[in-house]
């Protein structure tokens, strides 16, 4: 009995510790806005994971955001702007975005936010940012419910320059049906909003098109998927695997080969990482195209490459250029309207929705939809992994 | 009096459990080959004396010496290494281990090469243990367990053997047998400290004795003198 | 039938890793009556040491050693590294609290657990690390092997299961046949009596940490050969090892082995036949169930103290 008590005591200690580590930080009070002069140095703050499992996304985004500030702020808009970066490792949970946001809210020279990069980060920080009147423009948060539906998870101060999963899920599903001729699809989710939302969206379309679907669900902490793989029918054509950890997609694919399953892996934007997910013949979707084929973007790519000679062009970065471009443009308009000063950070916000960019680095003209703070006519892009490990745009 | 270095010497020992003063200025000497008994009732400080000798309890003041070497700060295992062994109160056998393994633990500090010889010696003294060698110690009867405990202590070939209440929980006939063995072991040259409540039996075989009462040594002397001591008889032997 | 064979194989692979972790829990608990919650993180560190050594030796795509020596070097380095880590943890986190109330070393254990997880995260980042064992010898570990019916038993699974069982047998022999092993058993039964035999308790405790941590290190490598590792993995791995130890009867060496396998099978069959969703929950349910209805586990003896 004594031992049982001791063990129970130990367990409850554990539980308390676990709870304490996940507990969020409360919302902070917001300071009243005060006027900032446009001739002084203004700050644009970026909220993205620079370290941790999602670090590869944030690092790529930061290079493009920096390049945009350098390329546009002085020359095009005549502004003195500094880019500051707040790191939100995905392992610290979405609440970290709020912690970082509060730091930026307190700094009156921050007049616009690029990010938060993850949908969870947007959901946790949007209220506080809105209360401070700060527009936040994400280059990568794709969760549908941030801008659409009856239970909005973000405020009207949130914008995104890439389309949401309401497009990604159906785009992926349509590709499976139309191009891969899939009859049987297995969908795996990780019991967190990103993958569940994406799997739901894809599954709905697949079902409507008469495809037989199997849904599997596991936790984000699982990394050995053997028994999930065992449940993949041997005649399944595609496994849709919307993970946020590209190494998971690699493992699942490897374990399918091990068990002789022939289904093709299909990941979402979260699996899009050529260094970690490299099983030839697999597919990944992304919210941005490979911009190397867009003639009007060539000069920008060259300029970015000059600043980052050791990096390879990816598809996560360029939307950050666009997001910064939108933000700078809105700041400029606010400054003009305010006769050389921004009286309230809301003035920047009011201008964001009016911005048009032509040509956009992502191709064509960029503008926001009138119905929601999403880009108009945006689409998702699908890549196939080649035998040399490179990602080739196929749709 | 014998003037050689004593095997064991306690000098001015004061021991506390928290605020409570247990042993008060204890002095004790055991010389080579002696059979000494330590008498006392419940809570008189007998166990604490043993624990102090073993190093399970550290005295606040005073020194414990083995062969003239101050071991007051030396941990239990290293004191055992200096030629001491104990048959603890309630035997404290390793229940889920066999008789043989229990004996082997007794010889933990002996070189492996000597093990055979030690086993033979103990089995000769307790032939029953040989028969029971593969049984789990926890399944033996009280008398058999007492034999294992003694055998286990002897496996280390000690110069000084401590015995904590060897008669406790044993039938009278077994008590007698126990003390015969104690005498026998002592005759073979092993010095012994026998801690007992049963004063008559232990004094009858001992060379000398100490009597503890509420943490103080109130009497000491040759065993036959103690047996004759009027105070002791009245207060303690109860006749 | 094929599904059953495949799931059994999955369970056996996972279970042998869990058993290795559980052994460390049981060894330490048996002697110190301490739940070493940092044990799962030692497993994690082991998997990272393996990863680091593999990269030093050229990585999976271009290793400087042939396959078998490579695997042995990786595993042995992880075992050695973890053994040292175990000794350090014992020396600085537990030994100073040896005589403190039991809750103190428990809190210290949690502290060590967080310390290891977060320092690994700070030092090496939180992202998943993939050994990429598929690239070793062109997928030999995954693609060669033998078949049971239609189920392929890949070489890597054989390696993992055989290595785990070999280690368990070695441990079993160490614990039951050597004098130090017997001294461990004696110490776990009655520490004070063991000291009275001249057994150096500090040394026995260190040996328990060395053995347990080395096994955790090996488990870390065996696990990470098949699935990515990351700094936060230690918590769940530790929980599973702990559950396995509780199932078998914490403190019991054969119990830990059986408990690990039982847990592995339970997880595989649940994922395969019932729901992939519930398998982690199942671990907690089993843990709580055993705590309430059979706290001594399958192999443990009830906690009766003789008076």
PDB file of N, CA, C and O in Angstrom, chain A residues 187-220:
ATOM      1  N   UNK A 187      -6.046   8.283 -45.116  1.00  0.00           N
ATOM      2  CA  UNK A 187      -5.687   9.613 -44.599  1.00  0.00           C
ATOM      3  C   UNK A 187      -5.231   9.470 -43.152  1.00  0.00           C
ATOM      4  O   UNK A 187      -5.872   8.790 -42.353  1.00  0.00           O
ATOM      5  N   UNK A 188      -4.107  10.085 -42.846  1.00  0.00           N
ATOM      6  CA  UNK A 188      -3.570  10.008 -41.481  1.00  0.00           C
ATOM      7  C   UNK A 188      -3.607  11.403 -40.860  1.00  0.00           C
ATOM      8  O   UNK A 188      -3.146  12.360 -41.482  1.00  0.00           O
ATOM      9  N   UNK A 189      -4.170  11.531 -39.658  1.00  0.00           N
ATOM     10  CA  UNK A 189      -4.042  12.816 -38.977  1.00  0.00           C
ATOM     11  C   UNK A 189      -3.330  12.626 -37.644  1.00  0.00           C
ATOM     12  O   UNK A 189      -3.170  11.510 -37.161  1.00  0.00           O
ATOM     13  N   UNK A 190      -2.896  13.733 -37.063  1.00  0.00           N
ATOM     14  CA  UNK A 190      -2.075  13.679 -35.838  1.00  0.00           C
ATOM     15  C   UNK A 190      -2.785  14.283 -34.638  1.00  0.00           C
ATOM     16  O   UNK A 190      -2.156  14.733 -33.691  1.00  0.00           O
ATOM     17  N   UNK A 191      -4.095  14.308 -34.698  1.00  0.00           N
ATOM     18  CA  UNK A 191      -4.884  14.790 -33.564  1.00  0.00           C
ATOM     19  C   UNK A 191      -4.514  16.210 -33.165  1.00  0.00           C
ATOM     20  O   UNK A 191      -4.539  16.555 -31.998  1.00  0.00           O
ATOM     21  N   UNK A 192      -4.107  17.018 -34.138  1.00  0.00           N
ATOM     22  CA  UNK A 192      -3.921  18.451 -33.875  1.00  0.00           C
ATOM     23  C   UNK A 192      -4.599  19.189 -35.033  1.00  0.00           C
ATOM     24  O   UNK A 192      -4.822  18.612 -36.096  1.00  0.00           O
ATOM     25  N   UNK A 193      -4.941  20.471 -34.818  1.00  0.00           N
ATOM     26  CA  UNK A 193      -5.828  21.157 -35.754  1.00  0.00           C
ATOM     27  C   UNK A 193      -5.349  21.161 -37.202  1.00  0.00           C
ATOM     28  O   UNK A 193      -6.151  20.943 -38.115  1.00  0.00           O
ATOM     29  N   UNK A 194      -4.062  21.369 -37.412  1.00  0.00           N
ATOM     30  CA  UNK A 194      -3.574  21.479 -38.795  1.00  0.00           C
ATOM     31  C   UNK A 194      -3.888  20.222 -39.590  1.00  0.00           C
ATOM     32  O   UNK A 194      -4.521  20.268 -40.645  1.00  0.00           O
ATOM     33  N   UNK A 195      -3.458  19.075 -39.073  1.00  0.00           N
ATOM     34  CA  UNK A 195      -3.591  17.861 -39.862  1.00  0.00           C
ATOM     35  C   UNK A 195      -5.041  17.375 -39.898  1.00  0.00           C
ATOM     36  O   UNK A 195      -5.501  16.860 -40.914  1.00  0.00           O
ATOM     37  N   UNK A 196      -5.776  17.559 -38.803  1.00  0.00           N
ATOM     38  CA  UNK A 196      -7.172  17.130 -38.804  1.00  0.00           C
ATOM     39  C   UNK A 196      -7.958  17.956 -39.833  1.00  0.00           C
ATOM     40  O   UNK A 196      -8.719  17.414 -40.637  1.00  0.00           O
ATOM     41  N   UNK A 197      -7.726  19.276 -39.826  1.00  0.00           N
ATOM     42  CA  UNK A 197      -8.441  20.145 -40.763  1.00  0.00           C
ATOM     43  C   UNK A 197      -8.142  19.784 -42.205  1.00  0.00           C
ATOM     44  O   UNK A 197      -9.049  19.680 -43.043  1.00  0.00           O
ATOM     45  N   UNK A 198      -6.875  19.561 -42.472  1.00  0.00           N
ATOM     46  CA  UNK A 198      -6.470  19.260 -43.837  1.00  0.00           C
ATOM     47  C   UNK A 198      -7.002  17.896 -44.277  1.00  0.00           C
ATOM     48  O   UNK A 198      -7.524  17.737 -45.387  1.00  0.00           O
ATOM     49  N   UNK A 199      -6.920  16.913 -43.373  1.00  0.00           N
ATOM     50  CA  UNK A 199      -7.404  15.582 -43.708  1.00  0.00           C
ATOM     51  C   UNK A 199      -8.917  15.615 -43.912  1.00  0.00           C
ATOM     52  O   UNK A 199      -9.444  14.994 -44.842  1.00  0.00           O
ATOM     53  N   UNK A 200      -9.621  16.362 -43.052  1.00  0.00           N
ATOM     54  CA  UNK A 200     -11.076  16.488 -43.206  1.00  0.00           C
ATOM     55  C   UNK A 200     -11.426  17.075 -44.560  1.00  0.00           C
ATOM     56  O   UNK A 200     -12.301  16.559 -45.274  1.00  0.00           O
ATOM     57  N   UNK A 201     -10.742  18.167 -44.909  1.00  0.00           N
ATOM     58  CA  UNK A 201     -11.049  18.849 -46.166  1.00  0.00           C
ATOM     59  C   UNK A 201     -10.808  17.921 -47.363  1.00  0.00           C
ATOM     60  O   UNK A 201     -11.626  17.848 -48.286  1.00  0.00           O
ATOM     61  N   UNK A 202      -9.703  17.193 -47.331  1.00  0.00           N
ATOM     62  CA  UNK A 202      -9.404  16.294 -48.444  1.00  0.00           C
ATOM     63  C   UNK A 202     -10.384  15.130 -48.471  1.00  0.00           C
ATOM     64  O   UNK A 202     -10.880  14.733 -49.538  1.00  0.00           O
ATOM     65  N   UNK A 203     -10.695  14.587 -47.284  1.00  0.00           N
ATOM     66  CA  UNK A 203     -11.557  13.414 -47.233  1.00  0.00           C
ATOM     67  C   UNK A 203     -12.951  13.732 -47.779  1.00  0.00           C
ATOM     68  O   UNK A 203     -13.559  12.922 -48.478  1.00  0.00           O
ATOM     69  N   UNK A 204     -13.449  14.940 -47.473  1.00  0.00           N
ATOM     70  CA  UNK A 204     -14.778  15.323 -47.941  1.00  0.00           C
ATOM     71  C   UNK A 204     -14.828  15.275 -49.474  1.00  0.00           C
ATOM     72  O   UNK A 204     -15.769  14.724 -50.062  1.00  0.00           O
ATOM     73  N   UNK A 205     -13.806  15.844 -50.098  1.00  0.00           N
ATOM     74  CA  UNK A 205     -13.790  15.854 -51.562  1.00  0.00           C
ATOM     75  C   UNK A 205     -13.661  14.439 -52.114  1.00  0.00           C
ATOM     76  O   UNK A 205     -14.366  14.042 -53.053  1.00  0.00           O
ATOM     77  N   UNK A 206     -12.778  13.652 -51.501  1.00  0.00           N
ATOM     78  CA  UNK A 206     -12.563  12.281 -51.981  1.00  0.00           C
ATOM     79  C   UNK A 206     -13.863  11.490 -51.908  1.00  0.00           C
ATOM     80  O   UNK A 206     -14.233  10.782 -52.855  1.00  0.00           O
ATOM     81  N   UNK A 207     -14.571  11.625 -50.800  1.00  0.00           N
ATOM     82  CA  UNK A 207     -15.824  10.879 -50.622  1.00  0.00           C
ATOM     83  C   UNK A 207     -16.848  11.308 -51.681  1.00  0.00           C
ATOM     84  O   UNK A 207     -17.537  10.476 -52.261  1.00  0.00           O
ATOM     85  N   UNK A 208     -16.889  12.613 -51.872  1.00  0.00           N
ATOM     86  CA  UNK A 208     -17.847  13.119 -52.856  1.00  0.00           C
ATOM     87  C   UNK A 208     -17.551  12.540 -54.228  1.00  0.00           C
ATOM     88  O   UNK A 208     -18.447  12.294 -55.016  1.00  0.00           O
ATOM     89  N   UNK A 209     -16.286  12.299 -54.492  1.00  0.00           N
ATOM     90  CA  UNK A 209     -15.918  11.782 -55.819  1.00  0.00           C
ATOM     91  C   UNK A 209     -15.935  10.270 -55.863  1.00  0.00           C
ATOM     92  O   UNK A 209     -15.440   9.655 -56.804  1.00  0.00           O
ATOM     93  N   UNK A 210     -16.453   9.632 -54.825  1.00  0.00           N
ATOM     94  CA  UNK A 210     -16.620   8.184 -54.845  1.00  0.00           C
ATOM     95  C   UNK A 210     -15.355   7.398 -54.530  1.00  0.00           C
ATOM     96  O   UNK A 210     -15.274   6.206 -54.836  1.00  0.00           O
ATOM     97  N   UNK A 211     -14.349   8.044 -53.959  1.00  0.00           N
ATOM     98  CA  UNK A 211     -13.131   7.326 -53.592  1.00  0.00           C
ATOM     99  C   UNK A 211     -13.335   6.677 -52.226  1.00  0.00           C
ATOM    100  O   UNK A 211     -13.942   7.279 -51.333  1.00  0.00           O
ATOM    101  N   UNK A 212     -12.863   5.429 -52.079  1.00  0.00           N
ATOM    102  CA  UNK A 212     -13.004   4.803 -50.764  1.00  0.00           C
ATOM    103  C   UNK A 212     -11.865   5.280 -49.865  1.00  0.00           C
ATOM    104  O   UNK A 212     -10.698   5.275 -50.265  1.00  0.00           O
ATOM    105  N   UNK A 213     -12.231   5.739 -48.680  1.00  0.00           N
ATOM    106  CA  UNK A 213     -11.209   6.319 -47.796  1.00  0.00           C
ATOM    107  C   UNK A 213     -11.119   5.557 -46.474  1.00  0.00           C
ATOM    108  O   UNK A 213     -12.098   4.984 -46.010  1.00  0.00           O
ATOM    109  N   UNK A 214      -9.922   5.520 -45.924  1.00  0.00           N
ATOM    110  CA  UNK A 214      -9.697   4.983 -44.586  1.00  0.00           C
ATOM    111  C   UNK A 214      -9.027   6.083 -43.786  1.00  0.00           C
ATOM    112  O   UNK A 214      -8.064   6.695 -44.268  1.00  0.00           O
ATOM    113  N   UNK A 215      -9.519   6.342 -42.580  1.00  0.00           N
ATOM    114  CA  UNK A 215      -8.938   7.411 -41.790  1.00  0.00           C
ATOM    115  C   UNK A 215      -8.175   6.805 -40.619  1.00  0.00           C
ATOM    116  O   UNK A 215      -8.714   6.003 -39.853  1.00  0.00           O
ATOM    117  N   UNK A 216      -6.918   7.155 -40.468  1.00  0.00           N
ATOM    118  CA  UNK A 216      -6.125   6.730 -39.312  1.00  0.00           C
ATOM    119  C   UNK A 216      -5.715   7.965 -38.527  1.00  0.00           C
ATOM    120  O   UNK A 216      -5.597   9.048 -39.096  1.00  0.00           O
ATOM    121  N   UNK A 217      -5.500   7.781 -37.250  1.00  0.00           N
ATOM    122  CA  UNK A 217      -5.217   8.924 -36.415  1.00  0.00           C
ATOM    123  C   UNK A 217      -4.177   8.519 -35.369  1.00  0.00           C
ATOM    124  O   UNK A 217      -4.277   7.470 -34.765  1.00  0.00           O
ATOM    125  N   UNK A 218      -3.172   9.352 -35.199  1.00  0.00           N
ATOM    126  CA  UNK A 218      -2.149   9.029 -34.202  1.00  0.00           C
ATOM    127  C   UNK A 218      -1.703  10.315 -33.515  1.00  0.00           C
ATOM    128  O   UNK A 218      -2.158  11.391 -33.884  1.00  0.00           O
ATOM    129  N   UNK A 219      -0.837  10.185 -32.508  1.00  0.00           N
ATOM    130  CA  UNK A 219      -0.447  11.392 -31.778  1.00  0.00           C
ATOM    131  C   UNK A 219       0.815  11.983 -32.369  1.00  0.00           C
ATOM    132  O   UNK A 219       1.575  11.295 -33.049  1.00  0.00           O
ATOM    133  N   UNK A 220       1.049  13.264 -32.100  1.00  0.00           N
ATOM    134  CA  UNK A 220       2.241  13.923 -32.639  1.00  0.00           C
ATOM    135  C   UNK A 220       3.528  13.337 -32.079  1.00  0.00           C
ATOM    136  O   UNK A 220       4.586  13.515 -32.648  1.00  0.00           O
TER     137      UNK A 220
END
